[in-house]
CSV table of N, CA and C in Angstrom, one decimal:
chain,number,residue,atom,x,y,z
A,130,MET,N,-164.8,226.4,183.1
A,130,MET,CA,-165.0,225.9,181.7
A,130,MET,C,-164.5,224.4,181.6
A,131,SER,N,-163.3,224.2,182.3
A,131,SER,CA,-162.7,222.9,182.1
A,131,SER,C,-163.6,221.8,182.8
A,132,LEU,N,-164.3,222.1,183.8
A,132,LEU,CA,-165.2,221.1,184.4
A,132,LEU,C,-166.3,220.7,183.4
A,133,ILE,N,-166.9,221.7,182.7
A,133,ILE,CA,-167.9,221.4,181.7
A,133,ILE,C,-167.3,220.6,180.5
A,134,ILE,N,-166.1,220.9,180.1
A,134,ILE,CA,-165.5,220.2,179.0
A,134,ILE,C,-165.3,218.7,179.5
A,135,THR,N,-164.8,218.6,180.7
A,135,THR,CA,-164.6,217.2,181.3
A,135,THR,C,-165.9,216.4,181.3
A,136,ILE,N,-166.9,217.0,181.8
A,136,ILE,CA,-168.2,216.3,181.9
A,136,ILE,C,-168.7,215.9,180.6
A,137,ILE,N,-168.8,216.8,179.6
A,137,ILE,CA,-169.3,216.5,178.3
A,137,ILE,C,-168.4,215.4,177.6
A,138,SER,N,-167.1,215.6,177.8
A,138,SER,CA,-166.2,214.6,177.2
A,138,SER,C,-166.4,213.2,177.8
A,139,LEU,N,-166.7,213.1,179.1
A,139,LEU,CA,-167.0,211.8,179.7
A,139,LEU,C,-168.3,211.3,179.2
A,140,VAL,N,-169.3,212.1,178.9
A,140,VAL,CA,-170.5,211.6,178.3
A,140,VAL,C,-170.2,211.1,176.9
A,141,VAL,N,-169.3,211.7,176.1
A,141,VAL,CA,-168.9,211.2,174.8
A,141,VAL,C,-168.3,209.8,175.0
A,142,ALA,N,-167.4,209.7,176.0
A,142,ALA,CA,-166.7,208.4,176.2
A,142,ALA,C,-167.8,207.3,176.6
A,143,VAL,N,-168.7,207.7,177.4
A,143,VAL,CA,-169.8,206.7,177.8
A,143,VAL,C,-170.6,206.3,176.5
A,144,GLU,N,-170.9,207.3,175.7
A,144,GLU,CA,-171.6,207.0,174.5
A,144,GLU,C,-170.8,206.0,173.6
A,145,PHE,N,-169.5,206.2,173.5
A,145,PHE,CA,-168.7,205.3,172.7
A,145,PHE,C,-168.6,203.9,173.3
A,146,LEU,N,-168.5,203.9,174.7
A,146,LEU,CA,-168.5,202.6,175.4
A,146,LEU,C,-169.8,201.8,175.1
A,147,TYR,N,-171.0,202.6,175.1
A,147,TYR,CA,-172.2,201.9,174.8
A,147,TYR,C,-172.3,201.4,173.4
A,148,ILE,N,-171.8,202.2,172.4
A,148,ILE,CA,-171.7,201.7,171.0
A,148,ILE,C,-170.8,200.4,171.0
A,149,MET,N,-169.7,200.5,171.7
A,149,MET,CA,-168.8,199.3,171.7
A,149,MET,C,-169.6,198.1,172.3
A,150,TYR,N,-170.4,198.3,173.4
A,150,TYR,CA,-171.2,197.2,173.9
A,150,TYR,C,-172.1,196.6,172.9
A,151,LEU,N,-172.8,197.5,172.2
A,151,LEU,CA,-173.8,197.0,171.2
A,151,LEU,C,-173.1,196.2,170.1
A,152,GLU,N,-172.0,196.7,169.6
A,152,GLU,CA,-171.3,196.1,168.5
A,152,GLU,C,-170.5,194.9,168.9
A,153,THR,N,-170.0,194.8,170.1
A,153,THR,CA,-169.1,193.8,170.5
A,153,THR,C,-169.7,192.7,171.3
A,154,PHE,N,-170.6,193.1,172.2
A,154,PHE,CA,-171.1,192.1,173.2
A,154,PHE,C,-172.6,191.8,172.9
A,155,ALA,N,-173.3,192.7,172.4
A,155,ALA,CA,-174.8,192.5,172.2
A,155,ALA,C,-175.0,192.6,170.7
A,156,THR,N,-174.2,191.9,169.9
A,156,THR,CA,-174.2,192.0,168.5
A,156,THR,C,-175.5,191.6,167.8
A,157,SER,N,-176.2,190.7,168.4
A,157,SER,CA,-177.4,190.2,167.7
A,157,SER,C,-178.7,190.6,168.5
A,158,SER,N,-178.6,191.7,169.3
A,158,SER,CA,-179.7,192.1,170.2
A,158,SER,C,-180.7,193.0,169.4
A,159,THR,N,-181.9,193.1,169.9
A,159,THR,CA,-182.9,194.0,169.3
A,159,THR,C,-182.4,195.4,169.3
A,160,ASN,N,-181.8,195.8,170.4
A,160,ASN,CA,-181.3,197.2,170.5
A,160,ASN,C,-180.2,197.5,169.5
A,161,THR,N,-179.4,196.5,169.2
A,161,THR,CA,-178.4,196.7,168.1
A,161,THR,C,-179.0,196.8,166.8
A,162,ALA,N,-180.0,196.0,166.5
A,162,ALA,CA,-180.8,196.1,165.3
A,162,ALA,C,-181.4,197.4,165.1
A,163,LYS,N,-182.1,197.9,166.1
A,163,LYS,CA,-182.7,199.3,166.1
A,163,LYS,C,-181.7,200.4,165.9
A,164,THR,N,-180.6,200.3,166.7
A,164,THR,CA,-179.6,201.4,166.6
A,164,THR,C,-179.0,201.5,165.3
A,165,PHE,N,-178.7,200.4,164.6
A,165,PHE,CA,-177.9,200.4,163.4
A,165,PHE,C,-178.9,200.2,162.2
A,166,ASN,N,-180.2,200.2,162.4
A,166,ASN,CA,-181.1,200.0,161.4
A,166,ASN,C,-180.9,198.8,160.5
A,167,LEU,N,-180.6,197.7,161.2
A,167,LEU,CA,-180.4,196.4,160.6
A,167,LEU,C,-181.5,195.4,161.1
A,168,SER,N,-181.8,194.4,160.3
A,168,SER,CA,-182.7,193.4,160.7
A,168,SER,C,-182.0,192.4,161.6
A,169,GLU,N,-182.8,191.8,162.5
A,169,GLU,CA,-182.2,190.8,163.4
A,169,GLU,C,-181.6,189.6,162.6
A,170,ASP,N,-182.2,189.3,161.4
A,170,ASP,CA,-181.6,188.3,160.5
A,170,ASP,C,-180.2,188.7,160.0
A,171,ASN,N,-180.1,189.9,159.7
A,171,ASN,CA,-178.7,190.4,159.2
A,171,ASN,C,-177.7,190.2,160.4
A,172,LEU,N,-178.1,190.5,161.6
A,172,LEU,CA,-177.2,190.4,162.7
A,172,LEU,C,-176.8,189.0,163.0
A,173,GLN,N,-177.5,188.0,162.5
A,173,GLN,CA,-177.2,186.6,162.8
A,173,GLN,C,-176.0,186.1,161.8
A,174,ASP,N,-175.8,186.9,160.8
A,174,ASP,CA,-174.7,186.5,159.8
A,174,ASP,C,-173.4,186.7,160.5
A,175,GLU,N,-172.6,185.6,160.4
A,175,GLU,CA,-171.3,185.6,161.1
A,175,GLU,C,-170.4,186.7,160.6
A,176,LYS,N,-170.4,187.0,159.3
A,176,LYS,CA,-169.5,188.0,158.8
A,176,LYS,C,-170.0,189.4,159.3
A,177,VAL,N,-171.3,189.7,159.4
A,177,VAL,CA,-171.7,190.9,159.9
A,177,VAL,C,-171.3,191.1,161.4
A,178,GLN,N,-171.4,190.0,162.2
A,178,GLN,CA,-171.0,190.0,163.6
A,178,GLN,C,-169.6,190.3,163.7
A,179,THR,N,-168.7,189.7,162.9
A,179,THR,CA,-167.3,189.9,162.9
A,179,THR,C,-167.0,191.4,162.6
A,180,LEU,N,-167.7,192.0,161.6
A,180,LEU,CA,-167.4,193.4,161.2
A,180,LEU,C,-167.9,194.3,162.4
A,181,LEU,N,-169.0,194.0,163.0
A,181,LEU,CA,-169.5,194.8,164.1
A,181,LEU,C,-168.6,194.8,165.3
A,182,LYS,N,-168.1,193.6,165.6
A,182,LYS,CA,-167.2,193.4,166.7
A,182,LYS,C,-165.9,194.2,166.5
A,183,ASN,N,-165.4,194.1,165.3
A,183,ASN,CA,-164.2,194.8,164.9
A,183,ASN,C,-164.4,196.3,165.1
A,184,GLN,N,-165.5,196.8,164.6
A,184,GLN,CA,-165.8,198.3,164.7
A,184,GLN,C,-166.0,198.6,166.2
A,185,GLY,N,-166.6,197.7,166.9
A,185,GLY,CA,-166.8,198.0,168.4
A,185,GLY,C,-165.5,198.2,169.1
A,186,ILE,N,-164.5,197.5,168.7
A,186,ILE,CA,-163.2,197.7,169.4
A,186,ILE,C,-162.7,199.1,169.1
A,187,TYR,N,-162.8,199.6,167.9
A,187,TYR,CA,-162.4,200.9,167.5
A,187,TYR,C,-163.2,201.9,168.4
A,188,ASN,N,-164.5,201.8,168.5
A,188,ASN,CA,-165.3,202.7,169.3
A,188,ASN,C,-164.9,202.6,170.8
A,189,GLY,N,-164.6,201.5,171.3
A,189,GLY,CA,-164.1,201.3,172.7
A,189,GLY,C,-162.8,202.0,172.9
A,190,LEU,N,-161.9,201.9,171.9
A,190,LEU,CA,-160.6,202.6,172.1
A,190,LEU,C,-160.7,204.1,172.0
A,191,ILE,N,-161.7,204.6,171.3
A,191,ILE,CA,-161.9,206.1,171.3
A,191,ILE,C,-162.3,206.5,172.7
A,192,ALA,N,-163.2,205.7,173.3
A,192,ALA,CA,-163.6,206.0,174.7
A,192,ALA,C,-162.4,206.0,175.7
A,193,VAL,N,-161.6,204.9,175.5
A,193,VAL,CA,-160.4,204.8,176.4
A,193,VAL,C,-159.5,206.0,176.1
A,194,GLY,N,-159.3,206.4,174.9
A,194,GLY,CA,-158.5,207.6,174.6
A,194,GLY,C,-158.9,208.8,175.3
A,195,ILE,N,-160.2,209.1,175.2
A,195,ILE,CA,-160.8,210.2,175.9
A,195,ILE,C,-160.5,210.2,177.4
A,196,ILE,N,-160.8,209.1,178.0
A,196,ILE,CA,-160.6,208.9,179.4
A,196,ILE,C,-159.1,209.1,179.8
A,197,TYR,N,-158.3,208.5,179.0
A,197,TYR,CA,-156.8,208.6,179.3
A,197,TYR,C,-156.4,210.0,179.2
A,198,VAL,N,-156.8,210.7,178.1
A,198,VAL,CA,-156.4,212.1,178.0
A,198,VAL,C,-156.9,213.0,179.1
A,199,LEU,N,-158.1,212.8,179.6
A,199,LEU,CA,-158.7,213.6,180.6
A,199,LEU,C,-158.0,213.3,182.0
A,200,PHE,N,-157.6,212.1,182.3
A,200,PHE,CA,-157.2,211.8,183.6
A,200,PHE,C,-155.7,211.5,183.8
A,201,PHE,N,-155.0,211.3,182.6
A,201,PHE,CA,-153.6,210.9,182.8
A,201,PHE,C,-152.6,211.8,182.0
A,202,THR,N,-153.1,212.9,181.5
A,202,THR,CA,-152.2,213.9,180.9
A,202,THR,C,-152.4,215.3,181.6
A,203,HIS,N,-151.4,216.0,181.6
A,203,HIS,CA,-151.4,217.3,182.3
A,203,HIS,C,-152.1,218.4,181.5
A,204,ASP,N,-151.8,218.5,180.2
A,204,ASP,CA,-152.5,219.5,179.3
A,204,ASP,C,-153.3,218.7,178.2
A,205,TYR,N,-154.5,218.5,178.5
A,205,TYR,CA,-155.3,217.6,177.7
A,205,TYR,C,-155.9,218.4,176.5
A,206,HIS,N,-155.8,219.7,176.4
A,206,HIS,CA,-156.5,220.5,175.4
A,206,HIS,C,-156.3,220.0,174.0
A,207,ASN,N,-155.0,219.9,173.5
A,207,ASN,CA,-154.8,219.6,172.1
A,207,ASN,C,-155.1,218.1,171.8
A,208,SER,N,-154.8,217.2,172.7
A,208,SER,CA,-155.1,215.8,172.5
A,208,SER,C,-156.6,215.6,172.4
A,209,LEU,N,-157.3,216.2,173.4
A,209,LEU,CA,-158.8,216.0,173.4
A,209,LEU,C,-159.4,216.7,172.1
A,210,LEU,N,-158.9,217.8,171.7
A,210,LEU,CA,-159.4,218.4,170.5
A,210,LEU,C,-159.2,217.5,169.3
A,211,ALA,N,-158.0,216.9,169.2
A,211,ALA,CA,-157.8,216.0,168.1
A,211,ALA,C,-158.8,214.8,168.1
A,212,ILE,N,-159.0,214.2,169.3
A,212,ILE,CA,-160.0,213.1,169.3
A,212,ILE,C,-161.4,213.6,168.9
A,213,MET,N,-161.8,214.8,169.4
A,213,MET,CA,-163.1,215.3,169.0
A,213,MET,C,-163.3,215.6,167.5
A,214,ILE,N,-162.2,216.1,166.9
A,214,ILE,CA,-162.2,216.3,165.5
A,214,ILE,C,-162.3,215.0,164.8
A,215,TYR,N,-161.6,214.0,165.2
A,215,TYR,CA,-161.7,212.7,164.6
A,215,TYR,C,-163.1,212.2,164.7
A,216,ILE,N,-163.8,212.3,165.9
A,216,ILE,CA,-165.2,211.8,166.1
A,216,ILE,C,-166.1,212.6,165.1
A,217,ILE,N,-165.9,213.9,165.0
A,217,ILE,CA,-166.7,214.7,164.1
A,217,ILE,C,-166.6,214.2,162.6
A,218,LEU,N,-165.4,213.9,162.2
A,218,LEU,CA,-165.1,213.5,160.8
A,218,LEU,C,-165.7,212.1,160.6
A,219,VAL,N,-165.6,211.2,161.6
A,219,VAL,CA,-166.1,209.9,161.4
A,219,VAL,C,-167.7,209.9,161.4
A,220,ALA,N,-168.3,210.8,162.2
A,220,ALA,CA,-169.7,210.9,162.2
A,220,ALA,C,-170.2,211.5,160.9
A,221,LEU,N,-169.5,212.5,160.3
A,221,LEU,CA,-169.8,213.0,159.0
A,221,LEU,C,-169.7,211.9,157.9
A,222,TYR,N,-168.6,211.2,158.0
A,222,TYR,CA,-168.5,210.1,157.0
A,222,TYR,C,-169.6,209.1,157.1
A,223,GLY,N,-169.9,208.7,158.3
A,223,GLY,CA,-171.0,207.7,158.5
A,223,GLY,C,-172.3,208.2,158.0
A,224,SER,N,-172.6,209.5,158.2
A,224,SER,CA,-173.8,210.1,157.8
A,224,SER,C,-173.9,210.1,156.3
A,225,PHE,N,-172.9,210.6,155.6
A,225,PHE,CA,-172.9,210.7,154.2
A,225,PHE,C,-172.8,209.3,153.5
A,226,SER,N,-172.0,208.4,154.0
A,226,SER,CA,-171.9,207.1,153.3
A,226,SER,C,-173.2,206.3,153.5
A,227,SER,N,-173.9,206.5,154.6
A,227,SER,CA,-175.1,205.7,154.8
A,227,SER,C,-176.4,206.4,154.3
A,228,GLY,N,-176.3,207.7,154.1
A,228,GLY,CA,-177.4,208.5,153.7
A,228,GLY,C,-178.3,208.8,154.9
A,229,ASN,N,-177.8,208.6,156.1
A,229,ASN,CA,-178.6,208.8,157.3
A,229,ASN,C,-178.0,209.9,158.2
A,230,MET,N,-178.5,211.1,158.0
A,230,MET,CA,-177.9,212.3,158.7
A,230,MET,C,-178.0,212.2,160.2
A,231,SER,N,-179.0,211.4,160.7
A,231,SER,CA,-179.1,211.3,162.1
A,231,SER,C,-177.9,210.7,162.8
A,232,ILE,N,-177.1,210.0,162.1
A,232,ILE,CA,-175.8,209.5,162.6
A,232,ILE,C,-174.9,210.6,163.1
A,233,PHE,N,-174.8,211.6,162.3
A,233,PHE,CA,-174.0,212.8,162.7
A,233,PHE,C,-174.5,213.4,164.0
A,234,PHE,N,-175.8,213.6,164.1
A,234,PHE,CA,-176.4,214.2,165.3
A,234,PHE,C,-176.3,213.3,166.5
A,235,LYS,N,-176.4,212.0,166.3
A,235,LYS,CA,-176.3,211.1,167.5
A,235,LYS,C,-174.9,211.0,167.9
A,236,GLN,N,-173.9,210.9,167.0
A,236,GLN,CA,-172.6,210.6,167.3
A,236,GLN,C,-171.6,211.8,167.4
A,237,GLY,N,-172.0,212.8,166.7
A,237,GLY,CA,-171.1,214.0,166.6
A,237,GLY,C,-171.4,215.2,167.3
A,238,THR,N,-172.7,215.4,167.7
A,238,THR,CA,-173.1,216.6,168.4
A,238,THR,C,-172.3,217.0,169.6
A,239,LEU,N,-172.2,216.0,170.5
A,239,LEU,CA,-171.4,216.3,171.8
A,239,LEU,C,-170.0,216.6,171.5
A,240,ALA,N,-169.4,215.9,170.5
A,240,ALA,CA,-168.0,216.2,170.1
A,240,ALA,C,-167.9,217.6,169.5
A,241,VAL,N,-168.8,218.0,168.8
A,241,VAL,CA,-168.8,219.4,168.3
A,241,VAL,C,-168.8,220.4,169.4
A,242,ILE,N,-169.7,220.1,170.4
A,242,ILE,CA,-169.8,221.0,171.5
A,242,ILE,C,-168.4,221.1,172.3
A,243,VAL,N,-167.9,219.9,172.5
A,243,VAL,CA,-166.6,219.9,173.2
A,243,VAL,C,-165.5,220.6,172.4
A,244,ALA,N,-165.5,220.4,171.1
A,244,ALA,CA,-164.5,221.0,170.2
A,244,ALA,C,-164.6,222.6,170.3
A,245,ILE,N,-165.8,223.1,170.2
A,245,ILE,CA,-166.1,224.5,170.3
A,245,ILE,C,-165.6,225.0,171.7
A,246,LEU,N,-166.0,224.3,172.7
A,246,LEU,CA,-165.5,224.8,174.1
A,246,LEU,C,-164.0,224.8,174.2
A,247,LEU,N,-163.4,223.8,173.6
A,247,LEU,CA,-161.9,223.8,173.7
A,247,LEU,C,-161.3,224.9,172.9
A,248,LEU,N,-161.9,225.2,171.7
A,248,LEU,CA,-161.4,226.3,170.9
A,248,LEU,C,-161.6,227.7,171.5
A,249,ILE,N,-162.6,227.9,172.3
A,249,ILE,CA,-162.9,229.2,172.9
A,249,ILE,C,-162.3,229.3,174.3
A,250,SER,N,-161.8,228.2,174.8
A,250,SER,CA,-161.2,228.3,176.2
A,250,SER,C,-159.7,228.7,176.2
């Protein structure tokens, strides 16, 4: 079970690193516009870019937290569960605040799976 939890958790970390890449390094790209349902004109706005880059750092740190917990702690169960619950809550907030429920499924589904696996293991 722990191997499955580790693999899915690493996929979550990669997902958050990709989100960080879009928000921090590819701020004005077509992929960023599609992913966040923004026009490329909106992405040219300096304030929007600053906000995205700031959010990107948060997403990158979530990924770093997952990787740290998996590889540098002895008993990762509780810490990993806390991170996954955080991701689930953030995905729910993003879905409800934007009116776009697909955000929850894109960002929260794997975290829900990991949380369930952690709770039953």
